[in-house]
């Protein structure tokens, strides 16, 4: 067995598999962060709706009966907590926030990106000049023996596969909606 075939087999067993696993972890992290952002957006919408309803009710007073939402059902624990419009406003705001959260979280799950997206992102982030995405495409398309250039690329990617840091590729950040909620 030549040194080239040893390197190719170790790439298939280790380097490329580690790289693909890292890119999949990046995708899960990306989706998780998008769901956290959806929760922050839902909270921001709920707070904005509640404050807006309370301010409008305070400004227009009892003259604007539609702001009191008197016919709206309210949970018993919330109805006993405060005078009538507060419970209705809180219920409406919570419903709006929950609706926004569910819609944004579903959108994040539906728009989840795959390994090729994160390979291209890693290429840009770590300055790998399209090596990762090309190597992944080559490994998927490989029907026969690799030519020397393809083999060299795969060996180079194996050497660089440990440089792909999931935390740097998809960093934790404070969602903009959370800042808006504050």
PDB file of N, CA, C and O in Angstrom, residues 3-40:
ATOM      1  N   UNK A   3       1.953   5.380   0.213  1.00  0.00           N
ATOM      2  CA  UNK A   3       1.636   6.422   1.190  1.00  0.00           C
ATOM      3  C   UNK A   3       0.431   7.244   0.755  1.00  0.00           C
ATOM      4  O   UNK A   3      -0.303   7.759   1.583  1.00  0.00           O
ATOM      5  N   UNK A   4       0.218   7.364  -0.552  1.00  0.00           N
ATOM      6  CA  UNK A   4      -0.928   8.126  -1.043  1.00  0.00           C
ATOM      7  C   UNK A   4      -2.229   7.432  -0.674  1.00  0.00           C
ATOM      8  O   UNK A   4      -3.168   8.047  -0.188  1.00  0.00           O
ATOM      9  N   UNK A   5      -2.298   6.124  -0.874  1.00  0.00           N
ATOM     10  CA  UNK A   5      -3.532   5.430  -0.537  1.00  0.00           C
ATOM     11  C   UNK A   5      -3.754   5.391   0.968  1.00  0.00           C
ATOM     12  O   UNK A   5      -4.884   5.388   1.425  1.00  0.00           O
ATOM     13  N   UNK A   6      -2.684   5.378   1.762  1.00  0.00           N
ATOM     14  CA  UNK A   6      -2.838   5.474   3.223  1.00  0.00           C
ATOM     15  C   UNK A   6      -3.445   6.827   3.567  1.00  0.00           C
ATOM     16  O   UNK A   6      -4.359   6.930   4.372  1.00  0.00           O
ATOM     17  N   UNK A   7      -2.923   7.872   2.938  1.00  0.00           N
ATOM     18  CA  UNK A   7      -3.461   9.207   3.216  1.00  0.00           C
ATOM     19  C   UNK A   7      -4.918   9.302   2.768  1.00  0.00           C
ATOM     20  O   UNK A   7      -5.739   9.897   3.450  1.00  0.00           O
ATOM     21  N   UNK A   8      -5.266   8.725   1.624  1.00  0.00           N
ATOM     22  CA  UNK A   8      -6.651   8.773   1.150  1.00  0.00           C
ATOM     23  C   UNK A   8      -7.579   8.032   2.096  1.00  0.00           C
ATOM     24  O   UNK A   8      -8.660   8.514   2.421  1.00  0.00           O
ATOM     25  N   UNK A   9      -7.159   6.855   2.555  1.00  0.00           N
ATOM     26  CA  UNK A   9      -8.031   6.102   3.451  1.00  0.00           C
ATOM     27  C   UNK A   9      -8.165   6.793   4.790  1.00  0.00           C
ATOM     28  O   UNK A   9      -9.222   6.781   5.398  1.00  0.00           O
ATOM     29  N   UNK A  10      -7.093   7.432   5.283  1.00  0.00           N
ATOM     30  CA  UNK A  10      -7.224   8.145   6.558  1.00  0.00           C
ATOM     31  C   UNK A  10      -8.106   9.366   6.401  1.00  0.00           C
ATOM     32  O   UNK A  10      -8.816   9.754   7.318  1.00  0.00           O
ATOM     33  N   UNK A  11      -8.093   9.968   5.223  1.00  0.00           N
ATOM     34  CA  UNK A  11      -8.983  11.102   4.969  1.00  0.00           C
ATOM     35  C   UNK A  11     -10.426  10.649   4.995  1.00  0.00           C
ATOM     36  O   UNK A  11     -11.275  11.276   5.621  1.00  0.00           O
ATOM     37  N   UNK A  12     -10.708   9.554   4.319  1.00  0.00           N
ATOM     38  CA  UNK A  12     -12.084   9.064   4.290  1.00  0.00           C
ATOM     39  C   UNK A  12     -12.537   8.648   5.678  1.00  0.00           C
ATOM     40  O   UNK A  12     -13.680   8.853   6.056  1.00  0.00           O
ATOM     41  N   UNK A  13     -11.646   8.061   6.462  1.00  0.00           N
ATOM     42  CA  UNK A  13     -12.017   7.593   7.795  1.00  0.00           C
ATOM     43  C   UNK A  13     -12.024   8.706   8.822  1.00  0.00           C
ATOM     44  O   UNK A  13     -12.840   8.714   9.722  1.00  0.00           O
ATOM     45  N   UNK A  14     -11.071   9.649   8.722  1.00  0.00           N
ATOM     46  CA  UNK A  14     -10.918  10.610   9.795  1.00  0.00           C
ATOM     47  C   UNK A  14     -11.171  12.048   9.425  1.00  0.00           C
ATOM     48  O   UNK A  14     -12.107  12.669   9.903  1.00  0.00           O
ATOM     49  N   UNK A  15     -10.310  12.583   8.553  1.00  0.00           N
ATOM     50  CA  UNK A  15     -10.344  14.015   8.280  1.00  0.00           C
ATOM     51  C   UNK A  15     -11.651  14.517   7.724  1.00  0.00           C
ATOM     52  O   UNK A  15     -12.246  15.463   8.243  1.00  0.00           O
ATOM     53  N   UNK A  16     -12.125  13.883   6.686  1.00  0.00           N
ATOM     54  CA  UNK A  16     -13.364  14.325   6.053  1.00  0.00           C
ATOM     55  C   UNK A  16     -14.578  14.043   6.950  1.00  0.00           C
ATOM     56  O   UNK A  16     -15.507  14.846   7.011  1.00  0.00           O
ATOM     57  N   UNK A  17     -14.536  12.924   7.662  1.00  0.00           N
ATOM     58  CA  UNK A  17     -15.631  12.601   8.579  1.00  0.00           C
ATOM     59  C   UNK A  17     -15.677  13.605   9.735  1.00  0.00           C
ATOM     60  O   UNK A  17     -16.759  14.055  10.131  1.00  0.00           O
ATOM     61  N   UNK A  18     -14.506  13.970  10.268  1.00  0.00           N
ATOM     62  CA  UNK A  18     -14.464  14.979  11.350  1.00  0.00           C
ATOM     63  C   UNK A  18     -14.966  16.323  10.840  1.00  0.00           C
ATOM     64  O   UNK A  18     -15.709  17.023  11.524  1.00  0.00           O
ATOM     65  N   UNK A  19     -14.544  16.673   9.639  1.00  0.00           N
ATOM     66  CA  UNK A  19     -14.965  17.942   9.045  1.00  0.00           C
ATOM     67  C   UNK A  19     -16.476  17.964   8.848  1.00  0.00           C
ATOM     68  O   UNK A  19     -17.146  18.938   9.214  1.00  0.00           O
ATOM     69  N   UNK A  20     -17.025  16.899   8.291  1.00  0.00           N
ATOM     70  CA  UNK A  20     -18.471  16.824   8.068  1.00  0.00           C
ATOM     71  C   UNK A  20     -19.224  16.875   9.392  1.00  0.00           C
ATOM     72  O   UNK A  20     -20.247  17.552   9.508  1.00  0.00           O
ATOM     73  N   UNK A  21     -18.711  16.199  10.414  1.00  0.00           N
ATOM     74  CA  UNK A  21     -19.355  16.234  11.735  1.00  0.00           C
ATOM     75  C   UNK A  21     -19.325  17.649  12.312  1.00  0.00           C
ATOM     76  O   UNK A  21     -20.314  18.116  12.898  1.00  0.00           O
ATOM     77  N   UNK A  22     -18.221  18.347  12.145  1.00  0.00           N
ATOM     78  CA  UNK A  22     -18.125  19.731  12.634  1.00  0.00           C
ATOM     79  C   UNK A  22     -19.106  20.635  11.901  1.00  0.00           C
ATOM     80  O   UNK A  22     -19.749  21.497  12.514  1.00  0.00           O
ATOM     81  N   UNK A  23     -19.224  20.430  10.608  1.00  0.00           N
ATOM     82  CA  UNK A  23     -20.150  21.258   9.834  1.00  0.00           C
ATOM     83  C   UNK A  23     -21.601  20.956  10.204  1.00  0.00           C
ATOM     84  O   UNK A  23     -22.436  21.856  10.240  1.00  0.00           O
ATOM     85  N   UNK A  24     -21.911  19.702  10.514  1.00  0.00           N
ATOM     86  CA  UNK A  24     -23.264  19.366  10.969  1.00  0.00           C
ATOM     87  C   UNK A  24     -23.544  19.988  12.337  1.00  0.00           C
ATOM     88  O   UNK A  24     -24.649  20.464  12.584  1.00  0.00           O
ATOM     89  N   UNK A  25     -22.544  19.965  13.233  1.00  0.00           N
ATOM     90  CA  UNK A  25     -22.712  20.630  14.541  1.00  0.00           C
ATOM     91  C   UNK A  25     -22.946  22.124  14.352  1.00  0.00           C
ATOM     92  O   UNK A  25     -23.741  22.726  15.062  1.00  0.00           O
ATOM     93  N   UNK A  26     -22.268  22.706  13.375  1.00  0.00           N
ATOM     94  CA  UNK A  26     -22.473  24.128  13.071  1.00  0.00           C
ATOM     95  C   UNK A  26     -23.916  24.379  12.653  1.00  0.00           C
ATOM     96  O   UNK A  26     -24.513  25.381  13.041  1.00  0.00           O
ATOM     97  N   UNK A  27     -24.471  23.464  11.853  1.00  0.00           N
ATOM     98  CA  UNK A  27     -25.863  23.606  11.425  1.00  0.00           C
ATOM     99  C   UNK A  27     -26.831  23.520  12.596  1.00  0.00           C
ATOM    100  O   UNK A  27     -27.787  24.291  12.671  1.00  0.00           O
ATOM    101  N   UNK A  28     -26.585  22.583  13.518  1.00  0.00           N
ATOM    102  CA  UNK A  28     -27.457  22.479  14.695  1.00  0.00           C
ATOM    103  C   UNK A  28     -27.329  23.718  15.569  1.00  0.00           C
ATOM    104  O   UNK A  28     -28.323  24.227  16.095  1.00  0.00           O
ATOM    105  N   UNK A  29     -26.117  24.217  15.705  1.00  0.00           N
ATOM    106  CA  UNK A  29     -25.898  25.427  16.513  1.00  0.00           C
ATOM    107  C   UNK A  29     -26.593  26.619  15.870  1.00  0.00           C
ATOM    108  O   UNK A  29     -27.207  27.434  16.551  1.00  0.00           O
ATOM    109  N   UNK A  30     -26.492  26.724  14.554  1.00  0.00           N
ATOM    110  CA  UNK A  30     -27.132  27.816  13.801  1.00  0.00           C
ATOM    111  C   UNK A  30     -28.643  27.781  14.018  1.00  0.00           C
ATOM    112  O   UNK A  30     -29.273  28.803  14.287  1.00  0.00           O
ATOM    113  N   UNK A  31     -29.230  26.605  13.902  1.00  0.00           N
ATOM    114  CA  UNK A  31     -30.676  26.455  14.091  1.00  0.00           C
ATOM    115  C   UNK A  31     -31.063  26.760  15.529  1.00  0.00           C
ATOM    116  O   UNK A  31     -32.061  27.433  15.780  1.00  0.00           O
ATOM    117  N   UNK A  32     -30.280  26.287  16.487  1.00  0.00           N
ATOM    118  CA  UNK A  32     -30.549  26.584  17.896  1.00  0.00           C
ATOM    119  C   UNK A  32     -30.511  28.074  18.181  1.00  0.00           C
ATOM    120  O   UNK A  32     -31.373  28.609  18.892  1.00  0.00           O
ATOM    121  N   UNK A  33     -29.531  28.764  17.621  1.00  0.00           N
ATOM    122  CA  UNK A  33     -29.453  30.214  17.799  1.00  0.00           C
ATOM    123  C   UNK A  33     -30.640  30.914  17.147  1.00  0.00           C
ATOM    124  O   UNK A  33     -31.151  31.906  17.675  1.00  0.00           O
ATOM    125  N   UNK A  34     -31.084  30.408  16.016  1.00  0.00           N
ATOM    126  CA  UNK A  34     -32.246  31.003  15.350  1.00  0.00           C
ATOM    127  C   UNK A  34     -33.500  30.820  16.206  1.00  0.00           C
ATOM    128  O   UNK A  34     -34.355  31.715  16.263  1.00  0.00           O
ATOM    129  N   UNK A  35     -33.617  29.700  16.897  1.00  0.00           N
ATOM    130  CA  UNK A  35     -34.768  29.481  17.776  1.00  0.00           C
ATOM    131  C   UNK A  35     -34.683  30.395  18.989  1.00  0.00           C
ATOM    132  O   UNK A  35     -35.702  30.935  19.444  1.00  0.00           O
ATOM    133  N   UNK A  36     -33.481  30.606  19.520  1.00  0.00           N
ATOM    134  CA  UNK A  36     -33.311  31.556  20.630  1.00  0.00           C
ATOM    135  C   UNK A  36     -33.693  32.961  20.168  1.00  0.00           C
ATOM    136  O   UNK A  36     -34.357  33.711  20.896  1.00  0.00           O
ATOM    137  N   UNK A  37     -33.290  33.324  18.960  1.00  0.00           N
ATOM    138  CA  UNK A  37     -33.682  34.633  18.411  1.00  0.00           C
ATOM    139  C   UNK A  37     -35.198  34.721  18.240  1.00  0.00           C
ATOM    140  O   UNK A  37     -35.791  35.781  18.462  1.00  0.00           O
ATOM    141  N   UNK A  38     -35.826  33.612  17.846  1.00  0.00           N
ATOM    142  CA  UNK A  38     -37.286  33.601  17.706  1.00  0.00           C
ATOM    143  C   UNK A  38     -37.945  33.827  19.059  1.00  0.00           C
ATOM    144  O   UNK A  38     -38.942  34.554  19.154  1.00  0.00           O
ATOM    145  N   UNK A  39     -37.409  33.227  20.113  1.00  0.00           N
ATOM    146  CA  UNK A  39     -37.959  33.436  21.459  1.00  0.00           C
ATOM    147  C   UNK A  39     -37.798  34.889  21.890  1.00  0.00           C
ATOM    148  O   UNK A  39     -38.730  35.482  22.442  1.00  0.00           O
ATOM    149  N   UNK A  40     -36.626  35.461  21.616  1.00  0.00           N
ATOM    150  CA  UNK A  40     -36.404  36.864  21.966  1.00  0.00           C
ATOM    151  C   UNK A  40     -37.342  37.774  21.178  1.00  0.00           C
ATOM    152  O   UNK A  40     -37.881  38.745  21.727  1.00  0.00           O
TER     153      UNK A  40
END
